[in-house]
């Protein structure tokens, strides 16, 4: 918690999509349980299965910390200020009257017909103050924050591709968005690390 910031301080509270947590939990369960079962079966004859449970405990603790971070994420609007804390470290806290314009657009990916809302708050000099992504915040959360801020609202009439959105408002893009090379690199690195860890665990348990 940021000092001096509590949910009770805000008149309007918006929370992330709950389906994100449910999907993450189900993915983790269906991905890790078979691996855990296989490792226990392989290490049971050697008597080293407690180490497998120790690794599983660490994974559960990490997962619970990530879930806790998600649960404490919210956006709040009071009579004097705006506050937003997402899943990643860091938060946004600024006076409510610092927001001059709220821009609302809808974006899509590729040939998909599904669109997601995007909220961008602009200051009096036109600078981007913060953004709320539709992939993380549901439509009702973005609508609630837009209404609660009470600033001038500009709505983009037609849906935009993600690339067009980033070209139009490049300052709103997070460091991890719209960069396929970065996503590919992270996936490759994560796969390599996971493979290396599994190899080390296997060697330690069966060697």
JSON list of N, CA and C in Angstrom, two decimals, residues 89-120:
[
{"chain": "A", "resi": 89, "resn": "UNK", "atom": "N", "xyz": [4.77, -3.32, -10.69]},
{"chain": "A", "resi": 89, "resn": "UNK", "atom": "CA", "xyz": [5.16, -2.34, -9.66]},
{"chain": "A", "resi": 89, "resn": "UNK", "atom": "C", "xyz": [4.96, -0.91, -10.14]},
{"chain": "A", "resi": 90, "resn": "UNK", "atom": "N", "xyz": [4.67, -0.04, -9.21]},
{"chain": "A", "resi": 90, "resn": "UNK", "atom": "CA", "xyz": [4.45, 1.36, -9.54]},
{"chain": "A", "resi": 90, "resn": "UNK", "atom": "C", "xyz": [2.98, 1.73, -9.46]},
{"chain": "A", "resi": 91, "resn": "UNK", "atom": "N", "xyz": [2.71, 3.01, -9.35]},
{"chain": "A", "resi": 91, "resn": "UNK", "atom": "CA", "xyz": [1.34, 3.49, -9.26]},
{"chain": "A", "resi": 91, "resn": "UNK", "atom": "C", "xyz": [1.27, 4.92, -9.81]},
{"chain": "A", "resi": 92, "resn": "UNK", "atom": "N", "xyz": [0.05, 5.37, -10.02]},
{"chain": "A", "resi": 92, "resn": "UNK", "atom": "CA", "xyz": [-0.19, 6.74, -10.49]},
{"chain": "A", "resi": 92, "resn": "UNK", "atom": "C", "xyz": [-1.05, 7.44, -9.46]},
{"chain": "A", "resi": 93, "resn": "UNK", "atom": "N", "xyz": [-0.61, 8.60, -9.02]},
{"chain": "A", "resi": 93, "resn": "UNK", "atom": "CA", "xyz": [-1.39, 9.40, -8.08]},
{"chain": "A", "resi": 93, "resn": "UNK", "atom": "C", "xyz": [-1.25, 10.87, -8.46]},
{"chain": "A", "resi": 94, "resn": "UNK", "atom": "N", "xyz": [-2.35, 11.51, -8.74]},
{"chain": "A", "resi": 94, "resn": "UNK", "atom": "CA", "xyz": [-2.29, 12.90, -9.17]},
{"chain": "A", "resi": 94, "resn": "UNK", "atom": "C", "xyz": [-3.58, 13.63, -8.81]},
{"chain": "A", "resi": 95, "resn": "UNK", "atom": "N", "xyz": [-3.53, 14.96, -8.74]},
{"chain": "A", "resi": 95, "resn": "UNK", "atom": "CA", "xyz": [-4.74, 15.73, -8.46]},
{"chain": "A", "resi": 95, "resn": "UNK", "atom": "C", "xyz": [-5.77, 15.52, -9.57]},
{"chain": "A", "resi": 96, "resn": "UNK", "atom": "N", "xyz": [-7.00, 15.45, -9.18]},
{"chain": "A", "resi": 96, "resn": "UNK", "atom": "CA", "xyz": [-8.05, 15.22, -10.16]},
{"chain": "A", "resi": 96, "resn": "UNK", "atom": "C", "xyz": [-8.11, 16.34, -11.20]},
{"chain": "A", "resi": 97, "resn": "UNK", "atom": "N", "xyz": [-7.87, 17.57, -10.78]},
{"chain": "A", "resi": 97, "resn": "UNK", "atom": "CA", "xyz": [-7.96, 18.68, -11.72]},
{"chain": "A", "resi": 97, "resn": "UNK", "atom": "C", "xyz": [-6.75, 18.77, -12.65]},
{"chain": "A", "resi": 98, "resn": "UNK", "atom": "N", "xyz": [-5.78, 17.86, -12.49]},
{"chain": "A", "resi": 98, "resn": "UNK", "atom": "CA", "xyz": [-4.65, 17.82, -13.42]},
{"chain": "A", "resi": 98, "resn": "UNK", "atom": "C", "xyz": [-5.07, 17.20, -14.76]},
{"chain": "A", "resi": 99, "resn": "UNK", "atom": "N", "xyz": [-6.18, 16.47, -14.74]},
{"chain": "A", "resi": 99, "resn": "UNK", "atom": "CA", "xyz": [-6.68, 15.83, -15.96]},
{"chain": "A", "resi": 99, "resn": "UNK", "atom": "C", "xyz": [-7.55, 16.83, -16.72]},
{"chain": "A", "resi": 100, "resn": "UNK", "atom": "N", "xyz": [-7.08, 17.23, -17.89]},
{"chain": "A", "resi": 100, "resn": "UNK", "atom": "CA", "xyz": [-7.84, 18.19, -18.70]},
{"chain": "A", "resi": 100, "resn": "UNK", "atom": "C", "xyz": [-8.81, 17.49, -19.64]},
{"chain": "A", "resi": 101, "resn": "UNK", "atom": "N", "xyz": [-8.37, 16.37, -20.22]},
{"chain": "A", "resi": 101, "resn": "UNK", "atom": "CA", "xyz": [-9.18, 15.65, -21.21]},
{"chain": "A", "resi": 101, "resn": "UNK", "atom": "C", "xyz": [-9.04, 14.16, -21.01]},
{"chain": "A", "resi": 102, "resn": "UNK", "atom": "N", "xyz": [-10.14, 13.45, -21.15]},
{"chain": "A", "resi": 102, "resn": "UNK", "atom": "CA", "xyz": [-10.12, 11.99, -21.14]},
{"chain": "A", "resi": 102, "resn": "UNK", "atom": "C", "xyz": [-10.45, 11.53, -22.56]},
{"chain": "A", "resi": 103, "resn": "UNK", "atom": "N", "xyz": [-9.54, 10.78, -23.13]},
{"chain": "A", "resi": 103, "resn": "UNK", "atom": "CA", "xyz": [-9.73, 10.28, -24.49]},
{"chain": "A", "resi": 103, "resn": "UNK", "atom": "C", "xyz": [-10.06, 8.79, -24.41]},
{"chain": "A", "resi": 104, "resn": "UNK", "atom": "N", "xyz": [-11.14, 8.39, -25.07]},
{"chain": "A", "resi": 104, "resn": "UNK", "atom": "CA", "xyz": [-11.56, 6.99, -25.06]},
{"chain": "A", "resi": 104, "resn": "UNK", "atom": "C", "xyz": [-11.58, 6.47, -26.49]},
{"chain": "A", "resi": 105, "resn": "UNK", "atom": "N", "xyz": [-10.86, 5.39, -26.72]},
{"chain": "A", "resi": 105, "resn": "UNK", "atom": "CA", "xyz": [-10.82, 4.76, -28.04]},
{"chain": "A", "resi": 105, "resn": "UNK", "atom": "C", "xyz": [-11.04, 3.26, -27.87]},
{"chain": "A", "resi": 106, "resn": "UNK", "atom": "N", "xyz": [-11.28, 2.59, -28.98]},
{"chain": "A", "resi": 106, "resn": "UNK", "atom": "CA", "xyz": [-11.41, 1.14, -28.97]},
{"chain": "A", "resi": 106, "resn": "UNK", "atom": "C", "xyz": [-10.42, 0.58, -29.98]},
{"chain": "A", "resi": 107, "resn": "UNK", "atom": "N", "xyz": [-9.72, -0.47, -29.56]},
{"chain": "A", "resi": 107, "resn": "UNK", "atom": "CA", "xyz": [-8.69, -1.06, -30.42]},
{"chain": "A", "resi": 107, "resn": "UNK", "atom": "C", "xyz": [-8.98, -2.53, -30.66]},
{"chain": "A", "resi": 108, "resn": "UNK", "atom": "N", "xyz": [-8.39, -3.06, -31.72]},
{"chain": "A", "resi": 108, "resn": "UNK", "atom": "CA", "xyz": [-8.53, -4.47, -32.06]},
{"chain": "A", "resi": 108, "resn": "UNK", "atom": "C", "xyz": [-7.18, -5.01, -32.49]},
{"chain": "A", "resi": 109, "resn": "UNK", "atom": "N", "xyz": [-7.08, -6.34, -32.51]},
{"chain": "A", "resi": 109, "resn": "UNK", "atom": "CA", "xyz": [-5.84, -6.98, -32.93]},
{"chain": "A", "resi": 109, "resn": "UNK", "atom": "C", "xyz": [-6.07, -7.75, -34.22]},
{"chain": "A", "resi": 110, "resn": "UNK", "atom": "N", "xyz": [-5.18, -7.53, -35.18]},
{"chain": "A", "resi": 110, "resn": "UNK", "atom": "CA", "xyz": [-5.24, -8.27, -36.43]},
{"chain": "A", "resi": 110, "resn": "UNK", "atom": "C", "xyz": [-6.60, -8.19, -37.10]},
{"chain": "A", "resi": 111, "resn": "UNK", "atom": "N", "xyz": [-7.13, -9.38, -37.47]},
{"chain": "A", "resi": 111, "resn": "UNK", "atom": "CA", "xyz": [-8.42, -9.43, -38.15]},
{"chain": "A", "resi": 111, "resn": "UNK", "atom": "C", "xyz": [-9.56, -9.67, -37.17]},
{"chain": "A", "resi": 112, "resn": "UNK", "atom": "N", "xyz": [-9.29, -9.58, -35.89]},
{"chain": "A", "resi": 112, "resn": "UNK", "atom": "CA", "xyz": [-10.32, -9.83, -34.88]},
{"chain": "A", "resi": 112, "resn": "UNK", "atom": "C", "xyz": [-11.41, -8.76, -34.93]},
{"chain": "A", "resi": 113, "resn": "UNK", "atom": "N", "xyz": [-12.65, -9.21, -34.69]},
{"chain": "A", "resi": 113, "resn": "UNK", "atom": "CA", "xyz": [-13.77, -8.27, -34.64]},
{"chain": "A", "resi": 113, "resn": "UNK", "atom": "C", "xyz": [-14.02, -7.78, -33.22]},
{"chain": "A", "resi": 114, "resn": "UNK", "atom": "N", "xyz": [-13.33, -8.35, -32.25]},
{"chain": "A", "resi": 114, "resn": "UNK", "atom": "CA", "xyz": [-13.48, -7.93, -30.86]},
{"chain": "A", "resi": 114, "resn": "UNK", "atom": "C", "xyz": [-12.64, -6.69, -30.59]},
{"chain": "A", "resi": 115, "resn": "UNK", "atom": "N", "xyz": [-13.24, -5.71, -29.96]},
{"chain": "A", "resi": 115, "resn": "UNK", "atom": "CA", "xyz": [-12.52, -4.48, -29.62]},
{"chain": "A", "resi": 115, "resn": "UNK", "atom": "C", "xyz": [-12.46, -4.30, -28.11]},
{"chain": "A", "resi": 116, "resn": "UNK", "atom": "N", "xyz": [-11.43, -3.60, -27.67]},
{"chain": "A", "resi": 116, "resn": "UNK", "atom": "CA", "xyz": [-11.25, -3.32, -26.26]},
{"chain": "A", "resi": 116, "resn": "UNK", "atom": "C", "xyz": [-11.12, -1.81, -26.05]},
{"chain": "A", "resi": 117, "resn": "UNK", "atom": "N", "xyz": [-11.66, -1.30, -24.95]},
{"chain": "A", "resi": 117, "resn": "UNK", "atom": "CA", "xyz": [-11.57, 0.14, -24.71]},
{"chain": "A", "resi": 117, "resn": "UNK", "atom": "C", "xyz": [-10.17, 0.53, -24.23]},
{"chain": "A", "resi": 118, "resn": "UNK", "atom": "N", "xyz": [-9.78, 1.74, -24.55]},
{"chain": "A", "resi": 118, "resn": "UNK", "atom": "CA", "xyz": [-8.52, 2.31, -24.09]},
{"chain": "A", "resi": 118, "resn": "UNK", "atom": "C", "xyz": [-8.82, 3.71, -23.57]},
{"chain": "A", "resi": 119, "resn": "UNK", "atom": "N", "xyz": [-8.40, 4.00, -22.35]},
{"chain": "A", "resi": 119, "resn": "UNK", "atom": "CA", "xyz": [-8.59, 5.32, -21.78]},
{"chain": "A", "resi": 119, "resn": "UNK", "atom": "C", "xyz": [-7.24, 6.00, -21.64]},
{"chain": "A", "resi": 120, "resn": "UNK", "atom": "N", "xyz": [-7.14, 7.22, -22.15]},
{"chain": "A", "resi": 120, "resn": "UNK", "atom": "CA", "xyz": [-5.93, 8.02, -21.99]},
{"chain": "A", "resi": 120, "resn": "UNK", "atom": "C", "xyz": [-6.31, 9.34, -21.34]}
]
